Every structure is written in C-alpha cells, then in structure tokens.
PDB file of C-alpha atoms in Angstrom:
ATOM      1  CA  UNK S   1      -7.074  -9.853  14.433  1.00 39.00           C
ATOM      2  CA  UNK S   2     -10.582  -7.695  15.814  1.00 39.00           C
ATOM      3  CA  UNK S   3      -9.748  -4.744  17.216  1.00 44.00           C
ATOM      4  CA  UNK S   4      -6.756  -1.987  17.086  1.00 43.00           C
ATOM      5  CA  UNK S   5      -3.507  -3.272  17.655  1.00 40.00           C
ATOM      6  CA  UNK S   6      -0.471  -1.415  18.866  1.00 37.00           C
ATOM      7  CA  UNK S   7       3.144  -2.689  17.565  1.00 33.00           C
ATOM      8  CA  UNK S   8       5.782  -1.634  19.601  1.00 34.00           C
ATOM      9  CA  UNK S   9       7.176   1.082  19.469  1.00 36.00           C
ATOM     10  CA  UNK S  10      10.449   2.068  18.396  1.00 37.00           C
ATOM     11  CA  UNK S  11      10.927   6.542  19.195  1.00 47.00           C
ATOM     12  CA  UNK S  12      10.865   6.934  15.626  1.00 59.00           C
ATOM     13  CA  UNK S  13       7.977   5.247  13.927  1.00 73.00           C
ATOM     14  CA  UNK S  14       4.845   3.650  15.012  1.00 83.00           C
ATOM     15  CA  UNK S  15       1.994   0.990  14.023  1.00 88.00           C
ATOM     16  CA  UNK S  16      -1.705   0.363  13.999  1.00 89.00           C
ATOM     17  CA  UNK S  17      -3.504  -2.527  12.084  1.00 94.00           C
ATOM     18  CA  UNK S  18      -6.919  -3.487  12.376  1.00 94.00           C
ATOM     19  CA  UNK S  19      -9.896  -5.802  10.782  1.00 95.00           C
ATOM     20  CA  UNK S  20     -12.372  -3.643   9.112  1.00 96.00           C
ATOM     21  CA  UNK S  21     -16.141  -4.599   7.903  1.00 94.00           C
ATOM     22  CA  UNK S  22     -16.129  -6.064   4.551  1.00 94.00           C
ATOM     23  CA  UNK S  23     -19.054  -2.960   3.935  1.00 93.00           C
ATOM     24  CA  UNK S  24     -19.265   0.738   3.096  1.00 93.00           C
ATOM     25  CA  UNK S  25     -19.817   1.176   7.276  1.00 94.00           C
ATOM     26  CA  UNK S  26     -15.655   0.310   7.271  1.00 96.00           C
ATOM     27  CA  UNK S  27     -15.313   4.160   5.140  1.00 96.00           C
ATOM     28  CA  UNK S  28     -15.865   6.719   8.340  1.00 97.00           C
ATOM     29  CA  UNK S  29     -14.180   4.045  10.675  1.00 96.00           C
ATOM     30  CA  UNK S  30     -11.107   3.746   8.412  1.00 97.00           C
ATOM     31  CA  UNK S  31     -11.518   7.511   8.254  1.00 96.00           C
ATOM     32  CA  UNK S  32     -11.494   8.256  11.892  1.00 95.00           C
ATOM     33  CA  UNK S  33      -9.645   5.519  12.585  1.00 94.00           C
ATOM     34  CA  UNK S  34      -6.197   7.514  10.370  1.00 94.00           C
ATOM     35  CA  UNK S  35      -7.289  10.441  12.004  1.00 90.00           C
ATOM     36  CA  UNK S  36      -6.279   9.377  15.728  1.00 88.00           C
ATOM     37  CA  UNK S  37      -3.546   8.100  14.404  1.00 87.00           C
ATOM     38  CA  UNK S  38      -1.732  10.808  12.879  1.00 86.00           C
ATOM     39  CA  UNK S  39      -2.848  13.073  16.169  1.00 81.00           C
ATOM     40  CA  UNK S  40      -1.013  10.632  17.524  1.00 70.00           C
ATOM     41  CA  UNK S  41       2.350  12.527  16.402  1.00 62.00           C
ATOM     42  CA  UNK S  42       3.966  16.010  16.553  1.00 57.00           C
ATOM     43  CA  UNK S  43       5.200  15.636  12.527  1.00 50.00           C
ATOM     44  CA  UNK S  44       2.686  14.337  11.397  1.00 67.00           C
ATOM     45  CA  UNK S  45       1.215  14.181   7.541  1.00 76.00           C
ATOM     46  CA  UNK S  46      -1.641  16.181   6.708  1.00 88.00           C
ATOM     47  CA  UNK S  47      -4.362  14.399   8.122  1.00 89.00           C
ATOM     48  CA  UNK S  48      -6.980  16.079   5.175  1.00 91.00           C
ATOM     49  CA  UNK S  49      -5.505  14.231   2.503  1.00 94.00           C
ATOM     50  CA  UNK S  50      -4.530  11.130   4.717  1.00 95.00           C
ATOM     51  CA  UNK S  51      -8.560  10.589   5.671  1.00 95.00           C
ATOM     52  CA  UNK S  52      -9.372  11.224   2.137  1.00 95.00           C
ATOM     53  CA  UNK S  53      -6.945   8.379  -0.084  1.00 96.00           C
ATOM     54  CA  UNK S  54      -7.795   6.273   2.990  1.00 97.00           C
ATOM     55  CA  UNK S  55     -10.961   6.859   2.294  1.00 96.00           C
ATOM     56  CA  UNK S  56     -11.059   6.349  -1.638  1.00 94.00           C
ATOM     57  CA  UNK S  57      -9.023   2.715  -0.773  1.00 95.00           C
ATOM     58  CA  UNK S  58     -11.306   1.421   1.392  1.00 96.00           C
ATOM     59  CA  UNK S  59     -14.297   2.196  -0.690  1.00 94.00           C
ATOM     60  CA  UNK S  60     -12.529   0.776  -3.465  1.00 91.00           C
ATOM     61  CA  UNK S  61     -11.543  -2.752  -1.779  1.00 93.00           C
ATOM     62  CA  UNK S  62     -15.316  -3.047  -0.551  1.00 93.00           C
ATOM     63  CA  UNK S  63     -16.948  -1.732  -4.227  1.00 89.00           C
ATOM     64  CA  UNK S  64     -14.588  -3.796  -6.354  1.00 86.00           C
ATOM     65  CA  UNK S  65     -12.871  -6.790  -4.379  1.00 86.00           C
ATOM     66  CA  UNK S  66     -15.752 -10.616  -3.767  1.00 80.00           C
ATOM     67  CA  UNK S  67     -16.243 -11.789  -0.004  1.00 74.00           C
ATOM     68  CA  UNK S  68     -17.721 -11.280   3.498  1.00 74.00           C
ATOM     69  CA  UNK S  69     -14.058 -11.345   4.866  1.00 81.00           C
ATOM     70  CA  UNK S  70     -13.049  -8.185   6.329  1.00 89.00           C
ATOM     71  CA  UNK S  71     -10.673  -6.085   4.746  1.00 94.00           C
ATOM     72  CA  UNK S  72      -7.278  -4.695   6.981  1.00 96.00           C
ATOM     73  CA  UNK S  73      -6.346  -0.746   7.346  1.00 97.00           C
ATOM     74  CA  UNK S  74      -2.969  -0.679   8.451  1.00 96.00           C
ATOM     75  CA  UNK S  75      -1.593   2.735   9.586  1.00 95.00           C
ATOM     76  CA  UNK S  76       2.622   3.174   9.225  1.00 93.00           C
ATOM     77  CA  UNK S  77       4.091   6.062  10.840  1.00 89.00           C
ATOM     78  CA  UNK S  78       7.343   6.942   9.943  1.00 85.00           C
ATOM     79  CA  UNK S  79      10.092   9.445  10.399  1.00 82.00           C
ATOM     80  CA  UNK S  80       9.353  10.931   6.898  1.00 84.00           C
ATOM     81  CA  UNK S  81       5.580  10.749   7.212  1.00 89.00           C
ATOM     82  CA  UNK S  82       3.467   7.873   7.181  1.00 92.00           C
ATOM     83  CA  UNK S  83       1.968   5.081   4.617  1.00 95.00           C
ATOM     84  CA  UNK S  84      -1.684   3.917   5.287  1.00 97.00           C
ATOM     85  CA  UNK S  85      -2.458   0.550   3.495  1.00 97.00           C
ATOM     86  CA  UNK S  86      -5.035  -1.622   2.869  1.00 97.00           C
ATOM     87  CA  UNK S  87      -5.551  -5.421   2.642  1.00 96.00           C
ATOM     88  CA  UNK S  88      -8.660  -6.843   0.625  1.00 94.00           C
ATOM     89  CA  UNK S  89      -8.941 -10.691  -0.202  1.00 92.00           C
ATOM     90  CA  UNK S  90      -8.696  -9.747  -3.590  1.00 89.00           C
ATOM     91  CA  UNK S  91      -5.151 -10.937  -5.767  1.00 89.00           C
ATOM     92  CA  UNK S  92      -5.900  -8.827  -8.555  1.00 86.00           C
ATOM     93  CA  UNK S  93      -4.125  -5.389  -9.299  1.00 84.00           C
ATOM     94  CA  UNK S  94      -6.039  -1.728  -8.590  1.00 82.00           C
ATOM     95  CA  UNK S  95      -7.312  -0.416 -11.780  1.00 71.00           C
ATOM     96  CA  UNK S  96      -4.735   2.325 -13.265  1.00 64.00           C
ATOM     97  CA  UNK S  97      -3.705   2.822  -9.900  1.00 65.00           C
ATOM     98  CA  UNK S  98       0.430   2.519 -11.273  1.00 59.00           C
ATOM     99  CA  UNK S  99      -0.257   2.342 -15.501  1.00 57.00           C
ATOM    100  CA  UNK S 100      -0.167   6.115 -17.128  1.00 57.00           C
ATOM    101  CA  UNK S 101      -4.380   6.795 -17.769  1.00 55.00           C
ATOM    102  CA  UNK S 102      -5.483   7.575 -21.241  1.00 54.00           C
ATOM    103  CA  UNK S 103      -8.808   8.251 -20.734  1.00 58.00           C
ATOM    104  CA  UNK S 104      -9.882  11.094 -18.281  1.00 61.00           C
ATOM    105  CA  UNK S 105     -12.840   9.952 -15.952  1.00 56.00           C
ATOM    106  CA  UNK S 106     -16.403  10.454 -17.444  1.00 57.00           C
ATOM    107  CA  UNK S 107     -17.825  13.699 -15.008  1.00 54.00           C
ATOM    108  CA  UNK S 108     -20.819  12.433 -16.204  1.00 51.00           C
ATOM    109  CA  UNK S 109     -20.051   9.497 -13.906  1.00 55.00           C
ATOM    110  CA  UNK S 110     -19.815   9.031 -10.029  1.00 57.00           C
ATOM    111  CA  UNK S 111     -17.316   7.011 -10.027  1.00 55.00           C
ATOM    112  CA  UNK S 112     -13.715   6.651 -11.875  1.00 55.00           C
ATOM    113  CA  UNK S 113     -10.896   9.125  -9.900  1.00 64.00           C
ATOM    114  CA  UNK S 114     -10.672   7.518  -6.792  1.00 75.00           C
ATOM    115  CA  UNK S 115      -7.114   5.936  -8.427  1.00 80.00           C
ATOM    116  CA  UNK S 116      -6.653   9.198 -10.275  1.00 83.00           C
ATOM    117  CA  UNK S 117      -6.544  11.166  -6.353  1.00 86.00           C
ATOM    118  CA  UNK S 118      -4.104   8.747  -4.717  1.00 90.00           C
ATOM    119  CA  UNK S 119      -1.774   9.496  -7.212  1.00 87.00           C
ATOM    120  CA  UNK S 120      -2.113  12.969  -7.828  1.00 88.00           C
ATOM    121  CA  UNK S 121      -2.083  13.977  -4.038  1.00 92.00           C
ATOM    122  CA  UNK S 122      -0.002  10.896  -2.864  1.00 93.00           C
ATOM    123  CA  UNK S 123       3.677  11.298  -2.402  1.00 93.00           C
ATOM    124  CA  UNK S 124       4.546   7.245  -3.541  1.00 93.00           C
ATOM    125  CA  UNK S 125       0.895   4.369  -3.774  1.00 94.00           C
ATOM    126  CA  UNK S 126       1.075   1.004  -5.305  1.00 93.00           C
ATOM    127  CA  UNK S 127       0.255  -2.594  -4.323  1.00 93.00           C
ATOM    128  CA  UNK S 128       2.011  -5.734  -3.699  1.00 94.00           C
ATOM    129  CA  UNK S 129       0.075  -9.590  -3.125  1.00 94.00           C
ATOM    130  CA  UNK S 130      -0.356 -10.896  -0.259  1.00 93.00           C
ATOM    131  CA  UNK S 131      -1.139 -14.660   1.707  1.00 92.00           C
ATOM    132  CA  UNK S 132      -4.794 -13.520   1.397  1.00 90.00           C
ATOM    133  CA  UNK S 133      -5.183 -11.208  -1.417  1.00 91.00           C
ATOM    134  CA  UNK S 134      -2.886  -7.827  -2.555  1.00 93.00           C
ATOM    135  CA  UNK S 135      -2.589  -4.669  -0.150  1.00 95.00           C
ATOM    136  CA  UNK S 136      -2.682  -1.244  -1.746  1.00 95.00           C
ATOM    137  CA  UNK S 137      -0.951   1.532  -0.438  1.00 96.00           C
ATOM    138  CA  UNK S 138       0.167   5.169  -0.346  1.00 96.00           C
ATOM    139  CA  UNK S 139       2.803   7.400   1.395  1.00 96.00           C
ATOM    140  CA  UNK S 140       2.307  10.931   2.614  1.00 94.00           C
ATOM    141  CA  UNK S 141       5.152  12.869   3.459  1.00 92.00           C
ATOM    142  CA  UNK S 142       5.322  15.082   7.118  1.00 86.00           C
ATOM    143  CA  UNK S 143       3.945  18.389   6.962  1.00 78.00           C
ATOM    144  CA  UNK S 144       6.353  21.137   8.087  1.00 72.00           C
ATOM    145  CA  UNK S 145       5.068  22.572  11.270  1.00 62.00           C
ATOM    146  CA  UNK S 146       4.838  26.266   9.750  1.00 57.00           C
ATOM    147  CA  UNK S 147       2.873  24.838   7.064  1.00 54.00           C
ATOM    148  CA  UNK S 148       0.408  23.049   9.017  1.00 52.00           C
ATOM    149  CA  UNK S 149      -3.021  24.562   9.946  1.00 56.00           C
ATOM    150  CA  UNK S 150      -3.665  25.763  13.780  1.00 57.00           C
TER     151      UNK S 150
END
C-alpha cells in the first residue's frame, strides 16, 4: 500500500499503515510519522521514546533484511498507549529481542544496542511471522498528563 491510510477510527483507537522504502531514508520518515500519529491523541505515549524505538526497528529492517521491496510501518494507538510494528520480508526472527542477552555489546562497536534499547524502554516487545516475512513490534504505555513535557 502506498501512502498513509487511516483506518476506521473507533473512539478508543486508531491505526496507520504506510509502506516505506527499503533504504536508510525510511528512518527519518518513520520517526516523523510516529510523532504525527502520537500528536493526534490527547493521552499519548512518550513521543521521544516512540521515535527512538521506531528508528531502531526501521534501521534494523533496512540493514538486516535483503530485498528491494518496501518495509511497512504500522502505528496503532490504543486506550492504554501505542503499538508500533515494522514489517519486513525476512522471516528470520530478530537477534536478541526476546531472548536474554548473555554478552554486553562491545562499547567500541557502532551497532548492537538497538534491540537492547527496545527491550529496556518499551513496556513489551516481540516479533511474529507474517505472510510475507515478519513483524517486529514494541508497545509504550500512555504517559499521564502531569508527567508530559509542556
């Protein structure tokens, strides 16, 4: 699907789904889309954390999956927070997303921290197979109004 599609919007939830290019150019676009989606609701999840974790998922999908086909970003706003999914064409599960990490990442390496950030900062995360590959997701809870930055 090309472009941003707004699905039926019940009072308590909303969803957006967009195809992104299988290039690093998808990362800032995904960040902006997540920020825009979270701005739509009064009791939103933490936008900064959502942007950071979305950027990690999209960057991983671009870097670690083969193919030229698009990846897909799905943002679902729920009464209790949000869920962000990134769909890619590779059915292999992501590295250490749901398994305990035995080794700490090498502090001298550029990579190796994205999945740790997702595990540490989200309320839950995981992956699931799809008809065309897999979806990797995270959830963030609603931030109470008194704790949100002005």
